[in-house]
Amino acid sequence: MERNEVIKMEETIGSSLFSDHISDGYPFSGIFDIYEGEKSSLGFAELLGIQDYSPSLFDSPQAPSMAPSAPLPATTVKECSEVLNQPATPNSSSISSASSEAVNDEQTKPVDQEGEQQEKTKKQLKPKKTNQKRQREPRFAFMTKSEVDHLEDGYRWRKYGQKAVKNSPYPRSYYRCTTASCNVKKRVERSFTDRSIVVTTYEGQHSHPSPVMPRHSLAGVQPGSGFSAGCAAASFALPMARTLSYSQQLHQPSFINTSSPSNLASDGLILSPGLRRDIRFCTPGSAFLRDHGLLQDIVPSHMLKEEE
DNA sequence: CGCGTTTGACCCGCGC
DNA sequence: GCGCGGGTCAAACGCG
């Protein structure tokens, strides 16, 4: 992507926390936010030394059974966290990534409206050039070690496009949620550095429960949120059965103190220079503020930057 | 017939 | 302005 966007990622993308504490069979816990996850996260499996993790998050008693009809055909390497940085539970299985792209004034606009507007302008392709820039939904990317590209996540998707990816032998597929009035999209592509890894990027939030998700699995969803606030993670097929507060997350004991990315490397994780640029790790105590976990989604990046 | 996929064309934003 | 690359559209097609 372009320079501005990369910069924006550095400015706005924040919270990252890792746990090497393996509990409940989950090898990882934590979240990280990336911008343009499908690109930036490309090397995460490698940098984290992830090879293969057997405990699927979907197998957890805490995790909703997202795909009862079709068990996850792969090992989830990374999952995403919720838009508002409602993080994956510490017991959840992996590294998650989130990206909020449109950190601007429009951000406060309800997703549905925004989506519809976007849809309208799309449909009327002829009267082009609505002078406002195209708004993007917050994005979440996660990586999955999988043989199949399109992973079952409890929602129904319709493929609407496929494009060859530059510098990659593998195409990128574009999916849209088939539910009417739901504008969630996702992109699926295979990592060209490790063909066994599928990078899935979600954009937007489902405005409806999962068609195949058992009802109880939505227990963690905030009532009255219209499936927007608390639903994002669930929307993205995340184990949301137990929702912890952000501070709870941050005070997990074994988070790597990564106020500087180099600490990560010292923990045996290798960050490529490019990746270091893209990801900001944070200490538990200061993470929230410094990295604007929640704030970055609602506060313009230039405001957040002042804290630096 | 309904739904999902495929695929070429088109749109759009951005850098040069 | 032009070209490139990412993203989307929509007609054609396949399948159950």
PDB file of N, CA and C in Angstrom, chain A residues 262-296:
ATOM      1  N   SER A 262      12.477  -4.721  19.760  1.00  0.00           N
ATOM      2  CA  SER A 262      13.668  -5.550  19.855  1.00  0.00           C
ATOM      3  C   SER A 262      13.543  -6.556  20.987  1.00  0.00           C
ATOM      4  N   ASN A 263      12.733  -6.211  21.966  1.00  0.00           N
ATOM      5  CA  ASN A 263      12.534  -7.160  23.037  1.00  0.00           C
ATOM      6  C   ASN A 263      11.934  -8.445  22.523  1.00  0.00           C
ATOM      7  N   LEU A 264      11.166  -8.273  21.542  1.00  0.00           N
ATOM      8  CA  LEU A 264      10.582  -9.466  20.967  1.00  0.00           C
ATOM      9  C   LEU A 264      11.672 -10.380  20.465  1.00  0.00           C
ATOM     10  N   ALA A 265      12.563  -9.769  19.775  1.00  0.00           N
ATOM     11  CA  ALA A 265      13.630 -10.569  19.214  1.00  0.00           C
ATOM     12  C   ALA A 265      14.398 -11.257  20.328  1.00  0.00           C
ATOM     13  N   SER A 266      14.555 -10.548  21.419  1.00  0.00           N
ATOM     14  CA  SER A 266      15.302 -11.142  22.508  1.00  0.00           C
ATOM     15  C   SER A 266      14.559 -12.309  23.115  1.00  0.00           C
ATOM     16  N   ASP A 267      13.311 -12.355  22.867  1.00  0.00           N
ATOM     17  CA  ASP A 267      12.537 -13.491  23.341  1.00  0.00           C
ATOM     18  C   ASP A 267      12.517 -14.614  22.323  1.00  0.00           C
ATOM     19  N   GLY A 268      13.367 -14.493  21.413  1.00  0.00           N
ATOM     20  CA  GLY A 268      13.465 -15.562  20.448  1.00  0.00           C
ATOM     21  C   GLY A 268      12.601 -15.358  19.231  1.00  0.00           C
ATOM     22  N   LEU A 269      11.974 -14.242  19.196  1.00  0.00           N
ATOM     23  CA  LEU A 269      11.161 -13.960  18.036  1.00  0.00           C
ATOM     24  C   LEU A 269      11.904 -12.982  17.157  1.00  0.00           C
ATOM     25  N   ILE A 270      11.830 -13.256  15.938  1.00  0.00           N
ATOM     26  CA  ILE A 270      12.583 -12.433  15.007  1.00  0.00           C
ATOM     27  C   ILE A 270      11.646 -11.549  14.219  1.00  0.00           C
ATOM     28  N   LEU A 271      11.958 -10.332  14.245  1.00  0.00           N
ATOM     29  CA  LEU A 271      11.160  -9.400  13.458  1.00  0.00           C
ATOM     30  C   LEU A 271      11.977  -8.903  12.294  1.00  0.00           C
ATOM     31  N   SER A 272      11.396  -8.977  11.189  1.00  0.00           N
ATOM     32  CA  SER A 272      12.061  -8.363  10.060  1.00  0.00           C
ATOM     33  C   SER A 272      11.994  -6.869  10.236  1.00  0.00           C
ATOM     34  N   PRO A 273      12.921  -6.160   9.659  1.00  0.00           N
ATOM     35  CA  PRO A 273      12.900  -4.707   9.776  1.00  0.00           C
ATOM     36  C   PRO A 273      11.571  -4.119   9.337  1.00  0.00           C
ATOM     37  N   GLY A 274      11.070  -4.646   8.283  1.00  0.00           N
ATOM     38  CA  GLY A 274       9.798  -4.120   7.813  1.00  0.00           C
ATOM     39  C   GLY A 274       8.693  -4.358   8.813  1.00  0.00           C
ATOM     40  N   LEU A 275       8.736  -5.502   9.399  1.00  0.00           N
ATOM     41  CA  LEU A 275       7.713  -5.849  10.356  1.00  0.00           C
ATOM     42  C   LEU A 275       7.839  -4.997  11.597  1.00  0.00           C
ATOM     43  N   ARG A 276       9.033  -4.772  11.990  1.00  0.00           N
ATOM     44  CA  ARG A 276       9.224  -3.931  13.160  1.00  0.00           C
ATOM     45  C   ARG A 276       8.591  -2.581  12.941  1.00  0.00           C
ATOM     46  N   ARG A 277       8.711  -2.135  11.783  1.00  0.00           N
ATOM     47  CA  ARG A 277       8.125  -0.840  11.503  1.00  0.00           C
ATOM     48  C   ARG A 277       6.619  -0.902  11.625  1.00  0.00           C
ATOM     49  N   ASP A 278       6.099  -2.016  11.252  1.00  0.00           N
ATOM     50  CA  ASP A 278       4.661  -2.082  11.141  1.00  0.00           C
ATOM     51  C   ASP A 278       3.971  -2.378  12.458  1.00  0.00           C
ATOM     52  N   ILE A 279       4.683  -2.904  13.347  1.00  0.00           N
ATOM     53  CA  ILE A 279       4.039  -3.359  14.565  1.00  0.00           C
ATOM     54  C   ILE A 279       4.649  -2.654  15.755  1.00  0.00           C
ATOM     55  N   ARG A 280       3.809  -2.249  16.601  1.00  0.00           N
ATOM     56  CA  ARG A 280       4.305  -1.642  17.814  1.00  0.00           C
ATOM     57  C   ARG A 280       3.888  -2.503  18.990  1.00  0.00           C
ATOM     58  N   PHE A 281       4.833  -2.892  19.714  1.00  0.00           N
ATOM     59  CA  PHE A 281       4.529  -3.703  20.880  1.00  0.00           C
ATOM     60  C   PHE A 281       4.506  -2.801  22.096  1.00  0.00           C
ATOM     61  N   CYS A 282       3.841  -3.272  23.069  1.00  0.00           N
ATOM     62  CA  CYS A 282       3.646  -2.377  24.189  1.00  0.00           C
ATOM     63  C   CYS A 282       3.727  -3.117  25.497  1.00  0.00           C
ATOM     64  N   THR A 283       4.013  -2.376  26.496  1.00  0.00           N
ATOM     65  CA  THR A 283       4.041  -2.939  27.827  1.00  0.00           C
ATOM     66  C   THR A 283       2.630  -3.034  28.353  1.00  0.00           C
ATOM     67  N   PRO A 284       2.418  -3.946  29.228  1.00  0.00           N
ATOM     68  CA  PRO A 284       1.072  -4.102  29.759  1.00  0.00           C
ATOM     69  C   PRO A 284       0.551  -2.828  30.381  1.00  0.00           C
ATOM     70  N   GLY A 285       1.380  -2.179  31.111  1.00  0.00           N
ATOM     71  CA  GLY A 285       0.885  -1.011  31.813  1.00  0.00           C
ATOM     72  C   GLY A 285       0.565   0.143  30.905  1.00  0.00           C
ATOM     73  N   SER A 286       1.378   0.344  29.960  1.00  0.00           N
ATOM     74  CA  SER A 286       1.206   1.526  29.141  1.00  0.00           C
ATOM     75  C   SER A 286       0.558   1.228  27.813  1.00  0.00           C
ATOM     76  N   ALA A 287       0.305  -0.011  27.640  1.00  0.00           N
ATOM     77  CA  ALA A 287      -0.136  -0.408  26.308  1.00  0.00           C
ATOM     78  C   ALA A 287      -1.370   0.355  25.861  1.00  0.00           C
ATOM     79  N   PHE A 288      -2.281   0.398  26.724  1.00  0.00           N
ATOM     80  CA  PHE A 288      -3.551   0.933  26.299  1.00  0.00           C
ATOM     81  C   PHE A 288      -3.438   2.377  25.870  1.00  0.00           C
ATOM     82  N   LEU A 289      -2.747   3.104  26.685  1.00  0.00           N
ATOM     83  CA  LEU A 289      -2.665   4.504  26.343  1.00  0.00           C
ATOM     84  C   LEU A 289      -1.682   4.758  25.230  1.00  0.00           C
ATOM     85  N   ARG A 290      -0.588   4.149  25.385  1.00  0.00           N
ATOM     86  CA  ARG A 290       0.433   4.441  24.394  1.00  0.00           C
ATOM     87  C   ARG A 290       0.014   3.986  23.007  1.00  0.00           C
ATOM     88  N   ASP A 291      -0.610   2.883  22.994  1.00  0.00           N
ATOM     89  CA  ASP A 291      -0.891   2.336  21.681  1.00  0.00           C
ATOM     90  C   ASP A 291      -2.338   2.507  21.286  1.00  0.00           C
ATOM     91  N   HIS A 292      -3.048   3.141  22.130  1.00  0.00           N
ATOM     92  CA  HIS A 292      -4.378   3.577  21.735  1.00  0.00           C
ATOM     93  C   HIS A 292      -5.257   2.442  21.336  1.00  0.00           C
ATOM     94  N   GLY A 293      -5.061   1.341  22.016  1.00  0.00           N
ATOM     95  CA  GLY A 293      -5.810   0.164  21.610  1.00  0.00           C
ATOM     96  C   GLY A 293      -7.227   0.476  21.203  1.00  0.00           C
ATOM     97  N   LEU A 294      -7.997   0.926  22.126  1.00  0.00           N
ATOM     98  CA  LEU A 294      -9.362   1.260  21.788  1.00  0.00           C
ATOM     99  C   LEU A 294      -9.447   2.599  21.102  1.00  0.00           C
ATOM    100  N   LEU A 295      -8.650   3.478  21.591  1.00  0.00           N
ATOM    101  CA  LEU A 295      -8.781   4.844  21.104  1.00  0.00           C
ATOM    102  C   LEU A 295      -8.476   4.977  19.643  1.00  0.00           C
ATOM    103  N   GLN A 296      -7.593   4.159  19.214  1.00  0.00           N
ATOM    104  CA  GLN A 296      -7.165   4.347  17.833  1.00  0.00           C
ATOM    105  C   GLN A 296      -8.285   4.119  16.850  1.00  0.00           C
TER     106      GLN A 296
END
